[in-house]
Structure formats: structure tokens, C-alpha cells
Short mmCIF file of C-alpha atoms in Angstrom, two decimals:
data_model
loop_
_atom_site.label_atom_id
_atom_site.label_comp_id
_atom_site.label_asym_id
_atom_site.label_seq_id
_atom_site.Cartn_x
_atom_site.Cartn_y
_atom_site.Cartn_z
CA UNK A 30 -9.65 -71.79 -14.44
CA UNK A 31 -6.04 -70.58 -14.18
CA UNK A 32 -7.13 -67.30 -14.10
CA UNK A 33 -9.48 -68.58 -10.82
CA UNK A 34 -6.93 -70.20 -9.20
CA UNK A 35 -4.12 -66.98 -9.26
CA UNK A 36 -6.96 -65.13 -7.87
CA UNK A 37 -7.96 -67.39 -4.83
CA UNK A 38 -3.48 -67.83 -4.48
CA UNK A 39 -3.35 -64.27 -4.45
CA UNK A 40 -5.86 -63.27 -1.99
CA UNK A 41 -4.94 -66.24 0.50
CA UNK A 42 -1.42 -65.08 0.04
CA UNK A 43 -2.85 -61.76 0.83
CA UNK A 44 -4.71 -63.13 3.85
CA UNK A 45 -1.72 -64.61 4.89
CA UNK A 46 -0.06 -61.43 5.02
CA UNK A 47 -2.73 -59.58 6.95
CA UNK A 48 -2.44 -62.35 9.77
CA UNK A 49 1.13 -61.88 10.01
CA UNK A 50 1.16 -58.13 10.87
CA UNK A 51 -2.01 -58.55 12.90
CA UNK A 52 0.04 -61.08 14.93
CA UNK A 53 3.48 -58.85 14.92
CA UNK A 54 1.25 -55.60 16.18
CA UNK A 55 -0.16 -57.89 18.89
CA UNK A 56 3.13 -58.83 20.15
CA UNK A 57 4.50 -54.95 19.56
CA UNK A 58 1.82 -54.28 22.16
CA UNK A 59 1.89 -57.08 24.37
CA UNK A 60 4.29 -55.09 26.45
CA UNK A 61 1.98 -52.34 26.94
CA UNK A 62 -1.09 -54.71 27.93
CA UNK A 63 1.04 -55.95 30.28
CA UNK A 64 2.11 -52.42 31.97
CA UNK A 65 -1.88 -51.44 31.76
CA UNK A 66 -3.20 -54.13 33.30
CA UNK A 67 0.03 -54.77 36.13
CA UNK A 68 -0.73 -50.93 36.46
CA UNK A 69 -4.47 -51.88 37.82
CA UNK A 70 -3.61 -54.50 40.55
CA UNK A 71 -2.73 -53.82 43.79
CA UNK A 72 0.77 -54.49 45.10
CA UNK A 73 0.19 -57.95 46.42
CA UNK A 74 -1.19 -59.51 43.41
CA UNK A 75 1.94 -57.98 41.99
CA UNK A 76 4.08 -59.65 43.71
CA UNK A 77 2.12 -63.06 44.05
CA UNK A 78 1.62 -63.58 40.34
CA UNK A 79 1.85 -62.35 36.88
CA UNK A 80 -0.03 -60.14 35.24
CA UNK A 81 -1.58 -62.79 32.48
CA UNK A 82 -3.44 -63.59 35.73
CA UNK A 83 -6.08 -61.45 35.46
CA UNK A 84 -7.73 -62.96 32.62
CA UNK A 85 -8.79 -65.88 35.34
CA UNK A 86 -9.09 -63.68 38.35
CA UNK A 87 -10.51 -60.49 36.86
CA UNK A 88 -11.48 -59.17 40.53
CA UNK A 89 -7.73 -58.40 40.88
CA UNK A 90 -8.60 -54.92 38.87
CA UNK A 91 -8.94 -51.91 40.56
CA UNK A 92 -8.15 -48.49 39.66
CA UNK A 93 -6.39 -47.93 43.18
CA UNK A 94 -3.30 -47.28 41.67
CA UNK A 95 -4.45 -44.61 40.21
CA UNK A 96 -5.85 -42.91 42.56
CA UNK A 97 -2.88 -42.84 44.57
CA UNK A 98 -0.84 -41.74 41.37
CA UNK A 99 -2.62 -38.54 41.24
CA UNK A 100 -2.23 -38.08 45.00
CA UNK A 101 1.60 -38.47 44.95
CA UNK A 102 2.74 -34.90 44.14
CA UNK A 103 6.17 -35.74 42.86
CA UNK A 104 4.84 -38.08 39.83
CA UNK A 105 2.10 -35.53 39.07
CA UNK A 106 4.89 -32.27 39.17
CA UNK A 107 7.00 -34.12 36.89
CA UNK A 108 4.47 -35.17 34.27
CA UNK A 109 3.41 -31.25 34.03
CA UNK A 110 7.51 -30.76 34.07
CA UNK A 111 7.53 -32.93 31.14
CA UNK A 112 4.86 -31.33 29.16
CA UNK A 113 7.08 -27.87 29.95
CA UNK A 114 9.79 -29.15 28.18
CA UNK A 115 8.31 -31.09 25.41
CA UNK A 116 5.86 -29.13 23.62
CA UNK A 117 8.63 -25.86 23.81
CA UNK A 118 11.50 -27.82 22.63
CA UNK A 119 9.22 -29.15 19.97
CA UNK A 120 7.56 -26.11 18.55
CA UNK A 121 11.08 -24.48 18.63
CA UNK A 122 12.13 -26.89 16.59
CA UNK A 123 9.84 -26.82 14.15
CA UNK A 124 9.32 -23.38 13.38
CA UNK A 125 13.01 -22.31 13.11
CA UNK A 126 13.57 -25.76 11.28
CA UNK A 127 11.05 -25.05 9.14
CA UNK A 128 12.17 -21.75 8.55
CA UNK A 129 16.18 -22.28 8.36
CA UNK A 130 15.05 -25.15 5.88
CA UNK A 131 13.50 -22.49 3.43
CA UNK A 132 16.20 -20.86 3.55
CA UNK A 133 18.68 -22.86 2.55
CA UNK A 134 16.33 -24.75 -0.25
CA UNK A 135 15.13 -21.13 -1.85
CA UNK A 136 17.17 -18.34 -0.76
CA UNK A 137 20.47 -17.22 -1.92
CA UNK A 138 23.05 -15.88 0.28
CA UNK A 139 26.88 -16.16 0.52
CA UNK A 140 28.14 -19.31 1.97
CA UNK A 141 24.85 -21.09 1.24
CA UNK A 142 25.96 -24.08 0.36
CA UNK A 143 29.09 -24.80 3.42
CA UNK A 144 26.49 -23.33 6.12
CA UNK A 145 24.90 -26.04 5.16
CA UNK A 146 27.31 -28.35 4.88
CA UNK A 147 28.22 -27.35 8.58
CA UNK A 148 24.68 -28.24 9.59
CA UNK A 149 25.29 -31.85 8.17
CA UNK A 150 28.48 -32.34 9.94
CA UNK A 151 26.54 -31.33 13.11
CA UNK A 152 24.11 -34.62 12.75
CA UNK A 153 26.96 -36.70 13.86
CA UNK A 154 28.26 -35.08 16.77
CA UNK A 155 26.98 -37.24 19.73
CA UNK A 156 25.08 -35.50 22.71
CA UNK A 157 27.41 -37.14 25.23
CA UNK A 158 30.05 -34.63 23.53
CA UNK A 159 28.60 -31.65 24.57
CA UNK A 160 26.89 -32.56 28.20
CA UNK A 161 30.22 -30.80 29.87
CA UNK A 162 31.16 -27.70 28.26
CA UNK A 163 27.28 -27.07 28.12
CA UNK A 164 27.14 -27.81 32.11
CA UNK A 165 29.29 -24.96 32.25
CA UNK A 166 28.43 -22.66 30.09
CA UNK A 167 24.86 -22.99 31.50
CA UNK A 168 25.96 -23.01 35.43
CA UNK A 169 27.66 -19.79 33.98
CA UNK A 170 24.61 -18.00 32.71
CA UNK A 171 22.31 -19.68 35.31
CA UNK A 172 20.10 -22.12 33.05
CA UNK A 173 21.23 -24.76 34.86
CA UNK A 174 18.78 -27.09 36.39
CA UNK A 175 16.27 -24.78 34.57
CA UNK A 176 13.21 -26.08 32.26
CA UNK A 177 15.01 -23.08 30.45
CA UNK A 178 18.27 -24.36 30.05
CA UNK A 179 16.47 -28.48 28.65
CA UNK A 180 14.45 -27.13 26.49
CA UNK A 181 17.50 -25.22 24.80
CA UNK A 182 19.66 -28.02 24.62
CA UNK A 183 16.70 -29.91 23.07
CA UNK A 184 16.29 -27.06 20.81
CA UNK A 185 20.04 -27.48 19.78
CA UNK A 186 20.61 -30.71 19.03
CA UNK A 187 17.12 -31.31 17.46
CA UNK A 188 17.95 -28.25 14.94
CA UNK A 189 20.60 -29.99 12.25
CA UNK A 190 18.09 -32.79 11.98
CA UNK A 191 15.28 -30.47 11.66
CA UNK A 192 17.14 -28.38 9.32
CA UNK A 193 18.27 -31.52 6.93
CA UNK A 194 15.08 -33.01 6.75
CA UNK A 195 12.91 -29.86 5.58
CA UNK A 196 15.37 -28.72 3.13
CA UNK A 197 15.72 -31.28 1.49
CA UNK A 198 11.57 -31.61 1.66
CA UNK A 199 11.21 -27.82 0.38
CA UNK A 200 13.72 -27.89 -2.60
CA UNK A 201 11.60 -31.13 -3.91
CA UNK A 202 8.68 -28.07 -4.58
CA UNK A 203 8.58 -26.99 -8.17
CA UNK A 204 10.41 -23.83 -8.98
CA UNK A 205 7.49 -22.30 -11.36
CA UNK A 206 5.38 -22.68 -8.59
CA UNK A 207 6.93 -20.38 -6.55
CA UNK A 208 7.87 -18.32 -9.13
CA UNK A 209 4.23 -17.82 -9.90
CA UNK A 210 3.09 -16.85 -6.42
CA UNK A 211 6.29 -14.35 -6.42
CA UNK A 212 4.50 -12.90 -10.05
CA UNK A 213 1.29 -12.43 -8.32
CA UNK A 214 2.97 -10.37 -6.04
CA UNK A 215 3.65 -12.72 -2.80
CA UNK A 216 6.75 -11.59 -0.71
CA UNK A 217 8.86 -14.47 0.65
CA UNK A 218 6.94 -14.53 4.08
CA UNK A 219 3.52 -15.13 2.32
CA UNK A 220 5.22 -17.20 0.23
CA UNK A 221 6.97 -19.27 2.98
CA UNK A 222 3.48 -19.24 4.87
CA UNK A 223 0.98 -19.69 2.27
CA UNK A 224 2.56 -22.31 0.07
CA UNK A 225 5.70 -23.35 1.19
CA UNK A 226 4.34 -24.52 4.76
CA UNK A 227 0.91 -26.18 3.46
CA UNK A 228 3.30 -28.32 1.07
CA UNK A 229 5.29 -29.09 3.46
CA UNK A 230 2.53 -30.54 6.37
CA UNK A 231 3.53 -33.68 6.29
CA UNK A 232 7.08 -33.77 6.67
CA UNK A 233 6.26 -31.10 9.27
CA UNK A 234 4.52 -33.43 11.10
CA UNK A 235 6.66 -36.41 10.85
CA UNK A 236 9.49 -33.90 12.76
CA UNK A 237 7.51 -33.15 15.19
CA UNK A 238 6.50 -36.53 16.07
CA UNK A 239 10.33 -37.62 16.01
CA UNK A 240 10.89 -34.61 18.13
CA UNK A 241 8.16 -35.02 20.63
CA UNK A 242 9.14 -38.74 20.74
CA UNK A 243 12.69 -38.16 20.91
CA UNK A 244 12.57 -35.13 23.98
CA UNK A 245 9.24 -36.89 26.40
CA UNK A 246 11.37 -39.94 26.63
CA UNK A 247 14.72 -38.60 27.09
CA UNK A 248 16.63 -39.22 30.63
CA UNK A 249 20.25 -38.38 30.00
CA UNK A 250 19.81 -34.60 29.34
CA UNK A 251 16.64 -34.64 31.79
CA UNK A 252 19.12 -36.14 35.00
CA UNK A 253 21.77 -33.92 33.99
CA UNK A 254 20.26 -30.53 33.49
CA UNK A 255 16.92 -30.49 34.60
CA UNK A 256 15.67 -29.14 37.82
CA UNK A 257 16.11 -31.73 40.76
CA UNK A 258 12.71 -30.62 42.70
CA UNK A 259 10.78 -31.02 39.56
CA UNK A 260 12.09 -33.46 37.51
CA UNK A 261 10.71 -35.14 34.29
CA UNK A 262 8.99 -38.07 34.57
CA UNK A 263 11.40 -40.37 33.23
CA UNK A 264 13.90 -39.36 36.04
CA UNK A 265 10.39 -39.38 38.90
CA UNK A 266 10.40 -43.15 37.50
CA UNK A 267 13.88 -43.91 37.88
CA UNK A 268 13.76 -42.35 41.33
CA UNK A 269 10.63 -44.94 42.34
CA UNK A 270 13.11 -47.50 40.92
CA UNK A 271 15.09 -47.34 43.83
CA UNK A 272 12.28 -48.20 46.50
CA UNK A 273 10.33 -50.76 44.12
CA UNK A 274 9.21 -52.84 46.41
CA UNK A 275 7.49 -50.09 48.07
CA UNK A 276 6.26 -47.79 45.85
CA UNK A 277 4.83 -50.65 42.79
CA UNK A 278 1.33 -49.17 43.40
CA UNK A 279 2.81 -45.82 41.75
CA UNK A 280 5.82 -46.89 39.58
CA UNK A 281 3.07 -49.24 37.23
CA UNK A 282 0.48 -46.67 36.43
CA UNK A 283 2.87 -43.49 35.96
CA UNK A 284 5.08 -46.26 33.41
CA UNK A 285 2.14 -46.29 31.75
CA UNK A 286 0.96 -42.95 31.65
CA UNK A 287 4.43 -42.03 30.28
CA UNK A 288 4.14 -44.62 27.86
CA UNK A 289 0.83 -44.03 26.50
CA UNK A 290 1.26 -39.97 25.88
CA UNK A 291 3.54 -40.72 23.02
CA UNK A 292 1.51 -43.38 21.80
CA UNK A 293 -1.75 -41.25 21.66
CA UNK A 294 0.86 -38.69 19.80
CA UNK A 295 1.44 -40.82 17.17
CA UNK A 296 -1.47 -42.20 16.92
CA UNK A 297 -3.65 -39.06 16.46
CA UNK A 298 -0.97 -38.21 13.77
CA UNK A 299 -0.56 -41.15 11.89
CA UNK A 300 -1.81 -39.92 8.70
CA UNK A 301 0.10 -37.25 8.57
CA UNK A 302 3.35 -39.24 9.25
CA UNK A 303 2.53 -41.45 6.74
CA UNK A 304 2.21 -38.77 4.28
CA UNK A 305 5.50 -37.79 5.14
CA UNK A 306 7.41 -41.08 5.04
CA UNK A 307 6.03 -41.63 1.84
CA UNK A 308 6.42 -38.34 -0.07
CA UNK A 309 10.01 -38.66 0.95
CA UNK A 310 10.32 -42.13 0.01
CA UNK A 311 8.87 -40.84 -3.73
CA UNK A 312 10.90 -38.13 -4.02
#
């Protein structure tokens, strides 16, 4: 009977939890329901009511909006803008992260060990730092205002991160392992490519999600250094903030469109993130 009654505690406890989150992930996305569906009324009903009001006047949706969001050329240039900078500054990262992180967990070479100490010290050096003497040393070389020249500084300040995370994710692999691919004759590319990098997946992809997360929603570097005519879309937004009242029809559909590429990101890659967080949280 006791045994009954910890069972039937334990699962309602259980339940309990499961309602909880349900309800928290409902209210994480609330603010996104309310972008999508402000994003499919036209500007009067905008500005007459909320967007809750849809769920008793459902005629209010049309897909208007969006059909004038793919005929305004500036939001559609800076979404492709956006995707020019992202997926470089991301793949940079990751395959010299991954690379300078193998190095520094398996290979030996003088000054191992305070090269990467500098690369530590680097994680706390704030962006804001840097924005001027970069400004010029770019204007100097002409990257300025180039998709070049964002990507770059992406590149840069993504790398200690990059760097710390997958060293400290490759030295976790066991030494004979790699000591028995090196006895069956593997070099340190195949090596680095064929074991090293299959380990290593998950905390591969977790970086590049941060990454990808961290560069599509950036502003600051994006207003300072990007390319005025072609912007990102965070700074096309922030330019329709400054007519709102005339340009809502655009401003609530490209919002969401920005906001639901990174969410599609980490959904699609969930597992592997997972897998990540939680080999490093075992290690």
C-alpha cells in the first residue's frame, strides 16, 4: 500500500512538473505568437486593438504584410546581407576553433601553455574596447563598411571563445585512443579529421549555434561597420523604427522573420546541443 501510494506521489509530482514547463515554454513563446500573428494584420487593426484580438475576429488575418515585405527591397537586401555575414563568420569560427583547439589539447609546441593562457585573457576584453582602433585600422586597409571587414571582426572576437570551449572538449578524449589511430599509421590531419572531429560533433555544434545566435542578432558591430546601402537586418529594423507609424505593415513581419531564423536554427539542432551541454556538464 505504501509502496502504491509513493508511486501515484511520484508520478503526480511528476505530472506536476511537466505542467510547469509546459506552462513556462508557453509564456517563453507568447512573445513570438504575438509578433506572428500582429505580423498578419493590417495596419489599422494594429493600431485599433491588440493582437489577442484575433482569436474573436479571426478575419483580421491576412498575409498582406507579407507580400509587401518581399516587395520592399531594403528589408529583403538586408536579410540576404545577413545571411553574408552569418554563415562566414560562423564557419570561420568553427573550423579554425576547432582546429586551434586541437592544437593546444594534443600538440606540443613552445609556449603552449601561455598562448593559451593569452587566449583566456582575451574572453574578457569587451567588444566596445576595440570598435575604434578597429574603425581605423579597417578605414586604413579599406574593409570598412565591407561584409568583409563584419565578418572578420566576428571572426575575432568569436575565436577565444571558440578556442576555450573545444580544447577543453578535445583534451577530455582518451590518450590511448589516439595513440592507437597514430599506431595504425594515422597522421595528425586524419587523426584530427577522422576521430578527433566525429568526437567532438556535439560541442561543435553547440558553438556554432552560440555563434550563429550571437552574429544574426548583433546590431552594434552591424551599425558600426557594416555597409550603409545594405545593411543587416537588425539595423533595416531599427531604420523602420524611426517611421513606425508608417511602415507597421513591414516592421511586424520582417521582426518576425528575423526572429524565427534563429529559432528554426536551434531548433533543427537541438539534439546536437543537447549532446553538447551535457557531455560537458559530465566531464
Amino acid at each position: 500500500m505504501k509502496s502504491f501510494a509513493a508511486k501515484a506521489s511520484a508520478r503526480a509530482a511528476g505530472g506536476a512538473v511537466r505542467v510547469f514547463l509546459l506552462l513556462v515554454g508557453l509564456f517563453w513563446l507568447l512573445p513570438t505568437v504575438g509578433l506572428l500573428l500582429s505580423s498578419l494584420r493590417s495596419p489599422s487593426d494594429i493600431a485599433a486593438s491588440g493582437w489577442w484580438r484575433v482569436f474573436t475576429a479571426p478575419a483580421q488575418l491576412t498575409t498582406e504584410n507579407y507580400t509587401r515585405l518581399l516587395a520592399n527591397d531594403t528589408i529583403t537586401g538586408s536579410l540576404l546581407s545577413t545571411v553574408l555575414i552569418t554563415v562566414p563568420a560562423t564557419l570561420l569560427v568553427l573550423l579554425i576553433g576547432s582546429l586551434a583547439g586541437y592544437a593546444f589539447a594534443w600538440l606540443e609546441f613552445p609556449g603552449r601553455d601561455w598562448w593559451f593562457l593569452g587566449v583566456v585573457a582575451l574572453l574578457v576584453v569587451p567588444v566596445q574596447v576595440a570598435l575604434v582602433p578597429v574603425s581605423k585600422l579597417f578605414g586604413a586597409v579599406g574593409l570598412f563598411e565591407t561584409t568583409a571587414g563584419v565578418v572578420l571582426f566576428h571572426t575575432a572576437f568569436g575565436l577565444p571563445f571558440a578556442i576555450f570551449l573545444l580544447r577543453n572538449f578535445f583534451a577530455e578524449i582518451p590518450r590511448e585512443l589516439l595513440e592507437a589511430a597514430r599506431l595504425d599509421g594515422a597522421g595528425e590531419i586524419r587523426l584530427f579529421t577522422r576521430v578527433v572531429l566525429p568526437l567532438g560533433g556535439p560541442a561543435i555544434a553547440s558553438l556554432g549555434i552560440f555563434q550563429f545566435l550571437w552574429v544574426w542578432n548583433d546590431m552594434l558591430i552591424a551599425l558600426i561597420f557594416a555597409d550603409s546601402q545594405s545593411p543587416p537586418i537588425t539595423v533595416a529594423l531599427q531604420q523602420q523604427v524611426r517611421q513606425f507609424g508608417n511602415n507597421v505593415d513591414v516592421l511586424a513581419p520582417g521582426a518576425f522573420v528575423s526572429m524565427v531564423v534563429p529559432l528554426v536554427v536551434f531548433f533543427a539542432f537541438q539534439r546536437q546541443f543537447t549532446s553538447g551541454v551535457m557531455a560537458g556538464a559530465v566531464k
